[in-house]
GROMACS .gro file of C-alpha atoms in nm:
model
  351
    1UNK     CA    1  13.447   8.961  10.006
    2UNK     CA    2  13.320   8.629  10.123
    3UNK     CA    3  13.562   8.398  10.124
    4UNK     CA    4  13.645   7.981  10.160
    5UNK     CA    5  13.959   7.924  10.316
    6UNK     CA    6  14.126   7.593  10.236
    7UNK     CA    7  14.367   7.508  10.494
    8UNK     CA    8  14.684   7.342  10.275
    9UNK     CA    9  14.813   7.204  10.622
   10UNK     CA   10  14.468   6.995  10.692
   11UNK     CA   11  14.470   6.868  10.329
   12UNK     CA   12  14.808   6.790  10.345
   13UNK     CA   13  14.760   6.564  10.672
   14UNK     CA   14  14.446   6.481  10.493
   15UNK     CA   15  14.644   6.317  10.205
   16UNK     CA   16  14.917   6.141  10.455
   17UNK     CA   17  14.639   5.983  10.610
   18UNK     CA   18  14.501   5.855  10.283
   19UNK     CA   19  14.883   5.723  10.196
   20UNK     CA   20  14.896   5.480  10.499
   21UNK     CA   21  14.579   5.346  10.459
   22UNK     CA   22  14.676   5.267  10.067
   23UNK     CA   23  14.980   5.113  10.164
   24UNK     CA   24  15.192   5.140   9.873
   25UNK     CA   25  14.908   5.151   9.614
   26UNK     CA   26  14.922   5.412   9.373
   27UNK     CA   27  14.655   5.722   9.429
   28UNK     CA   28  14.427   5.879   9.208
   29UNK     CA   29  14.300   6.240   9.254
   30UNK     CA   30  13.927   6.243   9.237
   31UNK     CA   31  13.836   6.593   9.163
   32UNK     CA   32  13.470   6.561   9.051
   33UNK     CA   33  13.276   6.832   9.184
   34UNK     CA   34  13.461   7.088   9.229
   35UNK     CA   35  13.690   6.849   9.359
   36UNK     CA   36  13.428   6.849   9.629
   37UNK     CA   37  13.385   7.154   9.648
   38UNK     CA   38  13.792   7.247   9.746
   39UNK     CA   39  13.852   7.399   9.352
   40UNK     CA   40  13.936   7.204   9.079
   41UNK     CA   41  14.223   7.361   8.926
   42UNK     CA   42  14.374   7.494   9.286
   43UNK     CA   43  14.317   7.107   9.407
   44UNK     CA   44  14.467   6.932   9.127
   45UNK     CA   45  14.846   7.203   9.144
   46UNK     CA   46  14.798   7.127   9.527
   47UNK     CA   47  14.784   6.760   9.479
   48UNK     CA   48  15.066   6.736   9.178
   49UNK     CA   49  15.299   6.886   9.416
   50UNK     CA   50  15.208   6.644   9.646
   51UNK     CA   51  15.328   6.362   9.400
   52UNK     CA   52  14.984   6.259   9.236
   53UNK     CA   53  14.991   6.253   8.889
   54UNK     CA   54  14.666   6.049   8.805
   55UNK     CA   55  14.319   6.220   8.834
   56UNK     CA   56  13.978   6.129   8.789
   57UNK     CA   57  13.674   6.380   8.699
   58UNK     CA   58  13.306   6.331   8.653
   59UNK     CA   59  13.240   6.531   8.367
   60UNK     CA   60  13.436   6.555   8.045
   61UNK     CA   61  13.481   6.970   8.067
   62UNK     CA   62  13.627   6.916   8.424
   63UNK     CA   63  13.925   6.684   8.226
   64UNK     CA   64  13.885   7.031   7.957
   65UNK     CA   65  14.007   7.271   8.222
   66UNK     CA   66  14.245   7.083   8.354
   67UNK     CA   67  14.425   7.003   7.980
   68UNK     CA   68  14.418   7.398   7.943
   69UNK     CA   69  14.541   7.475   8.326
   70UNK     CA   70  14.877   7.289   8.201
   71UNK     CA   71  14.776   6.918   8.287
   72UNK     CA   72  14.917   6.826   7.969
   73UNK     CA   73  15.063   6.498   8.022
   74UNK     CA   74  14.894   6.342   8.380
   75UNK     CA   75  14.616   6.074   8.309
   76UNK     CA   76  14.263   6.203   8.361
   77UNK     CA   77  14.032   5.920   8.410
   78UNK     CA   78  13.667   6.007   8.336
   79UNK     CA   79  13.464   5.829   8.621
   80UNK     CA   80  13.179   5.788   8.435
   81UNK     CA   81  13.030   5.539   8.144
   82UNK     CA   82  12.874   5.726   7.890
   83UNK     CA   83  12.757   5.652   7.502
   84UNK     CA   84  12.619   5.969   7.454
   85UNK     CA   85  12.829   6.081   7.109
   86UNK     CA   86  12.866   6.447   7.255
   87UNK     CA   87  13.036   6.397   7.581
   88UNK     CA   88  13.199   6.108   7.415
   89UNK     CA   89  13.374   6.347   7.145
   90UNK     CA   90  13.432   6.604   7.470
   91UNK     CA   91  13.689   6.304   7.623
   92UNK     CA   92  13.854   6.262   7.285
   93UNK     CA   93  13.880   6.616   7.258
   94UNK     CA   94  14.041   6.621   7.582
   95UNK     CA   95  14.284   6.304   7.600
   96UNK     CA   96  14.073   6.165   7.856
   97UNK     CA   97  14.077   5.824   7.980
   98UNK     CA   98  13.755   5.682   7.923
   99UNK     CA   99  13.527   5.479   8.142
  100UNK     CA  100  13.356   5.192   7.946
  101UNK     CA  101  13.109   5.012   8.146
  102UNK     CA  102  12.831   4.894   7.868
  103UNK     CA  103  12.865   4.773   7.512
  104UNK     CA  104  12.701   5.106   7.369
  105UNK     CA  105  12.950   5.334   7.546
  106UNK     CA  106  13.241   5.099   7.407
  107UNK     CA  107  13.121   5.090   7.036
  108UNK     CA  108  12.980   5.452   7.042
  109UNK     CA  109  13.415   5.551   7.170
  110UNK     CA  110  13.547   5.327   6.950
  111UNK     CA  111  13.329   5.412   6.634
  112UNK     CA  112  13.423   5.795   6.721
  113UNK     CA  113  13.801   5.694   6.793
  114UNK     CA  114  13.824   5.551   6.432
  115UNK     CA  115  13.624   5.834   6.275
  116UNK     CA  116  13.923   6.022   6.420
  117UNK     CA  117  14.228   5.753   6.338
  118UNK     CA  118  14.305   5.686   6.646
  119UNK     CA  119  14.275   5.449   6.964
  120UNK     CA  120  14.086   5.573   7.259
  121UNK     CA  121  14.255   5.441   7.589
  122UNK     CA  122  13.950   5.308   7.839
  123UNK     CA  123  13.909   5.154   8.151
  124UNK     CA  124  13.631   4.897   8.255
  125UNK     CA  125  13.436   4.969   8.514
  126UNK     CA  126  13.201   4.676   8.654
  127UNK     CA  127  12.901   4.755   8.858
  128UNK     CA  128  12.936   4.490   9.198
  129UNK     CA  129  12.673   4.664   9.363
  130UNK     CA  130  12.574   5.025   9.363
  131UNK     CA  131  12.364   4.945   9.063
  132UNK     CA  132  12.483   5.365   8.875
  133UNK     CA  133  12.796   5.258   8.593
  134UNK     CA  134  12.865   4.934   8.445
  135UNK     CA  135  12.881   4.588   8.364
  136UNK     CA  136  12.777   4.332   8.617
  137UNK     CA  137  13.016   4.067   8.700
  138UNK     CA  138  12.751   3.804   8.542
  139UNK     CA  139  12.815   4.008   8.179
  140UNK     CA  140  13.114   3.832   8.136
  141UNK     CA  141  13.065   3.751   7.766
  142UNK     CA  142  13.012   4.153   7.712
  143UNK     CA  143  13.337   4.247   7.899
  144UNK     CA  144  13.513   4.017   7.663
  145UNK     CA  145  13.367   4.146   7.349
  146UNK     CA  146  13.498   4.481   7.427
  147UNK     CA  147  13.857   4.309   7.466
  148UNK     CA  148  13.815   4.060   7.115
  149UNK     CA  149  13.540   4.283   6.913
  150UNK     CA  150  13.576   4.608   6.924
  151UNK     CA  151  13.871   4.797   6.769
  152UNK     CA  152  14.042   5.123   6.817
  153UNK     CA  153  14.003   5.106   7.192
  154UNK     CA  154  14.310   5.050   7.468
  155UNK     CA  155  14.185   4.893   7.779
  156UNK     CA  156  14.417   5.027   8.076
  157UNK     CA  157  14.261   4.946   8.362
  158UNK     CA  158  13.932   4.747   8.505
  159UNK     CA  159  13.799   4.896   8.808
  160UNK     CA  160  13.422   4.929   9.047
  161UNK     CA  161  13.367   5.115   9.334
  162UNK     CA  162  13.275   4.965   9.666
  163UNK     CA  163  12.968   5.135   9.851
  164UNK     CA  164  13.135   5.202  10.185
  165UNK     CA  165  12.778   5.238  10.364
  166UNK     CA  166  12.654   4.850  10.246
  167UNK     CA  167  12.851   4.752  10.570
  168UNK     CA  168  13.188   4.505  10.626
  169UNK     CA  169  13.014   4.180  10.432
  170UNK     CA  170  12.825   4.366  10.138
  171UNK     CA  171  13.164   4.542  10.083
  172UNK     CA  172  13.411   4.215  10.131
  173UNK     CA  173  13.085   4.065   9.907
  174UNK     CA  174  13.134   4.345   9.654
  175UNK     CA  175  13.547   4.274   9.651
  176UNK     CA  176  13.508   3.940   9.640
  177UNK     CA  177  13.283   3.932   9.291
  178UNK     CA  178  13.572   4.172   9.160
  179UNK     CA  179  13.817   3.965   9.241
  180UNK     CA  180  13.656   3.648   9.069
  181UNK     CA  181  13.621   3.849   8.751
  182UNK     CA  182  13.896   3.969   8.723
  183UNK     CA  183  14.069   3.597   8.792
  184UNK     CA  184  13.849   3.496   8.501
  185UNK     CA  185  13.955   3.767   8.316
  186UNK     CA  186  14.333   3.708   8.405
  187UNK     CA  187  14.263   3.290   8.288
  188UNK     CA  188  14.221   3.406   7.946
  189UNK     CA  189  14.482   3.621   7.839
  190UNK     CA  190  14.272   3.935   7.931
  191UNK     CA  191  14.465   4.212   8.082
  192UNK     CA  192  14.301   4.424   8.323
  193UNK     CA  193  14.562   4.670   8.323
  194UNK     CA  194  14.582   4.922   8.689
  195UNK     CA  195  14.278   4.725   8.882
  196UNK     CA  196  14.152   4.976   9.136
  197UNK     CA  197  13.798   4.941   9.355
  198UNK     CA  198  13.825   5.198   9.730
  199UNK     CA  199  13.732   5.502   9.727
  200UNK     CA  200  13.743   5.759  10.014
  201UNK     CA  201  13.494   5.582  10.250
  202UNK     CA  202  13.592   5.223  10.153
  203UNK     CA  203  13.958   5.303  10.246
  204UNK     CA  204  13.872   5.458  10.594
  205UNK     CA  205  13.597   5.228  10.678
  206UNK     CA  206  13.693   4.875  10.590
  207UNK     CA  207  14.062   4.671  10.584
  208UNK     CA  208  13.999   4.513  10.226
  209UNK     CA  209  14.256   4.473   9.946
  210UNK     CA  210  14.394   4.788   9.797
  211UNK     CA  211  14.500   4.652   9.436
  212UNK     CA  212  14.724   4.846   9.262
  213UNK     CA  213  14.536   5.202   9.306
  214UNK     CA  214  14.259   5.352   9.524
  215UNK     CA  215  14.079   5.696   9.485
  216UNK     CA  216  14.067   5.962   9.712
  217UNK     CA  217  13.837   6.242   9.679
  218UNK     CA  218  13.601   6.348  10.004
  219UNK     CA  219  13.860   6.214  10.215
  220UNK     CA  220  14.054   6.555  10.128
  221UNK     CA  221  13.788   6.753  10.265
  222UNK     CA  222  13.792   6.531  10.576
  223UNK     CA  223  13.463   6.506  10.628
  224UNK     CA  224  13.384   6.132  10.610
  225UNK     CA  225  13.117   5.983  10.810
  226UNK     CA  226  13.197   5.746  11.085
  227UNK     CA  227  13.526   5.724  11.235
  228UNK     CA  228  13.770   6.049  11.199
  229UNK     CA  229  14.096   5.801  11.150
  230UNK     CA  230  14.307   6.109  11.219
  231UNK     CA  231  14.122   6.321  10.919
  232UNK     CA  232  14.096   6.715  10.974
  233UNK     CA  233  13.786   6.895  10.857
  234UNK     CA  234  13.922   7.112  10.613
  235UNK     CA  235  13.679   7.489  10.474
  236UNK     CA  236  13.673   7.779  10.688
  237UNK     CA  237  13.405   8.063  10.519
  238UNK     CA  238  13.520   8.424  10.593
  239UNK     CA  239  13.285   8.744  10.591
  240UNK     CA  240  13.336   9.072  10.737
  241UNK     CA  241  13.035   9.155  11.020
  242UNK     CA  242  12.823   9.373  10.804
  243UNK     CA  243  12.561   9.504  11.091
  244UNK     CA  244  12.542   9.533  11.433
  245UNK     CA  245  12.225   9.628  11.632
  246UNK     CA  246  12.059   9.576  11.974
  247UNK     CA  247  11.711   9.414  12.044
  248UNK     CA  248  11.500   9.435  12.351
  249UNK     CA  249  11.392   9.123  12.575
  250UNK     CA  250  11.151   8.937  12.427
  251UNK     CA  251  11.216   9.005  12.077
  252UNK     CA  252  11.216   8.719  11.839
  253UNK     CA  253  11.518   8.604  11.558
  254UNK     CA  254  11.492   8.380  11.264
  255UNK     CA  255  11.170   8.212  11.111
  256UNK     CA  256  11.107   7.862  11.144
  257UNK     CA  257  11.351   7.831  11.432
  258UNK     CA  258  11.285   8.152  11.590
  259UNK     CA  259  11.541   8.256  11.926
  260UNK     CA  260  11.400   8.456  12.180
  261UNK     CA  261  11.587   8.704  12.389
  262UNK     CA  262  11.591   8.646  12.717
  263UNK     CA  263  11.749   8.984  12.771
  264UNK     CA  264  11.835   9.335  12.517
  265UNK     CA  265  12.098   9.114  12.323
  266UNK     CA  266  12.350   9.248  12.055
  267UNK     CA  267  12.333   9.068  11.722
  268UNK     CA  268  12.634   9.085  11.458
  269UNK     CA  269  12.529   8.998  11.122
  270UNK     CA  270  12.737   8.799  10.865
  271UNK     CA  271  12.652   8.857  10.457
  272UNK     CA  272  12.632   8.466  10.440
  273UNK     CA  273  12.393   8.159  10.484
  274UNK     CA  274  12.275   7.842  10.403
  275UNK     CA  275  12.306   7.949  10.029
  276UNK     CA  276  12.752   7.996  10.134
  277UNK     CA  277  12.737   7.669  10.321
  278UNK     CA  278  12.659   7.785  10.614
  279UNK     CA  279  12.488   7.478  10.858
  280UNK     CA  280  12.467   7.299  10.573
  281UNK     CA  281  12.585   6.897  10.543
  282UNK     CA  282  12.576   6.530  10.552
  283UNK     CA  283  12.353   6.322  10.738
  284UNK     CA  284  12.517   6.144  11.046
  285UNK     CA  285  12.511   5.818  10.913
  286UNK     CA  286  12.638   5.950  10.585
  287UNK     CA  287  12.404   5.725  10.396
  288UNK     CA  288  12.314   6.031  10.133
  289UNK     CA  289  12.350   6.365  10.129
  290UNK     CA  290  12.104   6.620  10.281
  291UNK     CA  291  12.085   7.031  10.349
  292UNK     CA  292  11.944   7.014  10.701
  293UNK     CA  293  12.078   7.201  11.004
  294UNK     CA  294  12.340   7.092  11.238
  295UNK     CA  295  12.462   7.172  11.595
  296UNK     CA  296  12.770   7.147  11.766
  297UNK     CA  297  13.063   7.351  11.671
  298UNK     CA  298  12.854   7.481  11.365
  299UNK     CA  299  12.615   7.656  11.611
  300UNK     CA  300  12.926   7.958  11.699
  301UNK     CA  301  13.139   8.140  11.545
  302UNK     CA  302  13.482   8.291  11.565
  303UNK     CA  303  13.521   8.700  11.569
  304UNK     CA  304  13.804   8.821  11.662
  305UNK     CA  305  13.952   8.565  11.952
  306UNK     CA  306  13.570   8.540  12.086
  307UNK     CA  307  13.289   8.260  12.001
  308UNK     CA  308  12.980   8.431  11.930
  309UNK     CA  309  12.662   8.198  11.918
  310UNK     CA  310  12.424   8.171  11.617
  311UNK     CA  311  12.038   8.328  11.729
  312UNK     CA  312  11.743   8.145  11.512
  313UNK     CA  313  11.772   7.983  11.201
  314UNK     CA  314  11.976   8.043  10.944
  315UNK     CA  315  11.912   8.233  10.702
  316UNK     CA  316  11.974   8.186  10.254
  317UNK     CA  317  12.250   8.494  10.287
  318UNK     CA  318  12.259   8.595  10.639
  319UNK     CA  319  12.347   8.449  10.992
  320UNK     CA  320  12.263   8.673  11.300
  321UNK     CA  321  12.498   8.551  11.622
  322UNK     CA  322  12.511   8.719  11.954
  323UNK     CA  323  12.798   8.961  12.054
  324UNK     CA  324  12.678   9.082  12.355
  325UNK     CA  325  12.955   9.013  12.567
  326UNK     CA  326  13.275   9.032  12.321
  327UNK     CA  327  13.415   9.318  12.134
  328UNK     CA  328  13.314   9.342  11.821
  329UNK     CA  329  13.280   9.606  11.504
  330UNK     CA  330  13.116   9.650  11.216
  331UNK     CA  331  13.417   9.467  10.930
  332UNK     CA  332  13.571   9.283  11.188
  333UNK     CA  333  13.628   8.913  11.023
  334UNK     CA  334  13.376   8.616  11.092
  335UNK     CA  335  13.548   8.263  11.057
  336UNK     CA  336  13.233   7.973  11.023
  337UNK     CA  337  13.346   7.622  10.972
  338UNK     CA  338  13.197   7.479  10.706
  339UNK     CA  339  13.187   7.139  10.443
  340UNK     CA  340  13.320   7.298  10.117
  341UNK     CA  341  13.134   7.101   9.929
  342UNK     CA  342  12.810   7.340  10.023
  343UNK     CA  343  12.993   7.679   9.927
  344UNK     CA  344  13.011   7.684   9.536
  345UNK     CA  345  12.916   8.049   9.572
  346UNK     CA  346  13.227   8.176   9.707
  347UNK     CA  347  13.601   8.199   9.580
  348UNK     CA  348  13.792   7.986   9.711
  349UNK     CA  349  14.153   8.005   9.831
  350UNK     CA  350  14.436   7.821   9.971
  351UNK     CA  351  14.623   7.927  10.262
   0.00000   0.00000   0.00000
C-alpha cells in the first residue's frame, strides 16, 4: 500500500514554533483542506492533545465530521462568509461558528437561526485587502447593522486575514485599517469579541500584533515560503519498489523530460507519481500555488539506507530512479519527501 507518513515529532516542533511566535495569544487549528492535506480528523486528535481546542474549517461538512469524530464541545469556526441557505443550514446543523462578512450572509443565518428558535453565534470577518470574504473597513454602517438590526445572531469575534505575500507595509497597512475599525467599533459600545488577523505566513513572515488569537494551518505542514524559522517539512510517501529492470546505453526514460543513459543503468520503479504528490508544489516565491516540477532533495529517493536518483520526468502513477549501484529488491520500501497537501490519494498515517 502507498502510504503518507506524518511525522508527529515534526508537527509537534511545527506547533512549538507557531507558540513562540504567538506569544501568549490563543491558537486556532485551521484544518481546511484536509487540514492541508495532513487528515482532518487524525490532525484535529493530534492537535487537541496538544492543548488546542478552537478550530477553523472551510467547508461546513469538514465542521460535520468533526461533531461526529467526538468534537462535541470545541468551537469550530467556519472560515468562510456564505448566504447560500444550504451550507448555511449545514453550520446550524453542525454548531458551527459562523463567518459573517456581508449583510446577505448575516440576514440569510439569522432568518434561518429564528426559523429554528435559536441564536446563531458568528464572527465578523472584514476584508483589509485580499479582496475573497467580507466587509471592507469603509462598510462601517453595514458592520453595525449586523450588531443593532439583525436578531438571533451572537457576534463572538471580528477577525481578517493578512496576505503575508503583499510585503511588510501592505501587511502593517492591512493591520493598521483593522485596528482603526475595530477602535471605532470599540467607541461605540460594539464588542468585537476574540479579534484575530495572522495566519500561518503572516506569523512567520512579519513582527505585527498578535491580538488575542492567530491561526495556524500550513505552518503544520512546514512548508512555508521564505524563511524556514526553525519549521520541519513534515509528509514522507511510502511505496514498495514494484519493478526492477536493466536498460542499455543510450536508451531513453520519461517523456517530456526524457534521461538518457549514459551507460546499461538499473531502474527501480515506484507505483506513485505526480498524481501521489510526487514533485509536486509551491512556487518559490509562494505567491500561488502551482503543480510544476522541482529539484533538489525531491530529485532522490531513499531505499533501503541508499539515495537512488529520479531518471526523466515524472510520471501520473509511476517514478523510475536509478539503482544501479545500491542493493535493492523488488518490495523493498521507497521513502519520497513530499508536501502533503499534493497526496489526497493516499491514506494517511501518523507515526
Amino acid at each position: 500500500m502507498n502510504v503518507l507518513l506524518i511525522e508527529k515529532q515534526k508537527v509537534r516542533n511545527n506547533l512549538k514554533k507557531a507558540r513562540q511566535r504567538a506569544k501568549g495569544a490563543a491558537i486556532y487549528g485551521v484544518l481546511k483542506g484536509d487540514a492541508y492535506g495532513l487528515g482532518l480528523v487524525e490532525t484535529a486528535r493530534f492537535l487537541r492533545d496538544e492543548g488546542i481546542t478552537r478550530f477553523a474549517v472551510g467547508h461546513p461538512y469538514e465542521g460535520a465530521v468533526l461533531r461526529e469524530a467526538g468534537f462535541g464541545n470545541e468551537e469550530i469556526l467556519m472560515l468562510r462568509s456564505t448566504a447560500e441557505p444550504h451550507e448555511v443550514e449545514e453550520i446550524l446543523d453542525a454548531h458551527l461558528v459562523a463567518s459573517v462578512g456581508s449583510r446577505d450572509a448575516a440576514i440569510v443565518l439569522s432568518g434561518l437561526a429564528e426559523r429554528r428558535g435559536t441564536v446563531a453565534e458568528a464572527q465578523i470577518k472584514i476584508d483589509t485587502g485580499l479582496g475573497r470574504y467580507g466587509f471592507l473597513p469603509d462598510e462601517f454602517d453595514k458592520i453595525q447593522s449586523v450588531y443593532q438590526y439583525i436578531s438571533n445572531l451572537a457576534i463572538c469575534g471580528v477577525y481578517t486575514h493578512i496576505n503575508a505575500h503583499a510585503g511588510a507595509g501592505a501587511a502593517r497597512a492591512q493591520v493598521e485599517a483593522f485596528r482603526a475599525l475595530l477602535n471605532r467599533m470599540q467607541s461605540l459600545g460594539m464588542d468585537p469579541g476574540i479579534v484575530h488577523a495572522a495566519g500561518s505566513g503572516a506569523l512567520f513572515r512579519f513582527d505585527l500584533p498578535r491580538m488575542d488569537a492567530v491561526r495556524i494551518g500550513q505552518a503544520m505542514t512546514g512548508r512555508l515560503p521564505g524563511k524556514k524559522n526553525g519549521l520541519q517539512p513534515v509528509g514522507t510517501v511510502v511505496c514498495p519498489v514494484s519493478e526492477i529492470r536493466w536498460l542499455p546505453k543510450g536508451h531513453k526514460i520519461g517523456t517530456s523530460e526524457r534521461y538518457t543513459c549514459r551507460k546499461p543503468t538499473r531502474i527501480a520503479l515506484l507505483p506513485v507519481g505526480l498524481s501521489d504528490g510526487i514533485r509536486v508544489g509551491r512556487l518559490k516565491r509562494g505567491r500561488f500555488l502551482s503543480f510544476r516540477l522541482f529539484r533538489g532533495k525531491t530529485d532522490t529517493v531513499r531505499i533501503g539506507d541508499s539515495r537512488a536518483r529520479i531518471l526523466g520526468n515524472v510520471g501520473l502513477t509511476h517514478t523510475a530512479v536509478d539503482c544501479t549501484s545500491i542493493s535493492c529488491a523488488i518490495g523493498d520500501t521507497a521513502c519520497i519527501e513530499a508536501d502533503p497537501l499534493y497526496c489526497a490519494r493516499l491514506v494517511k498515517r501518523f507515526v
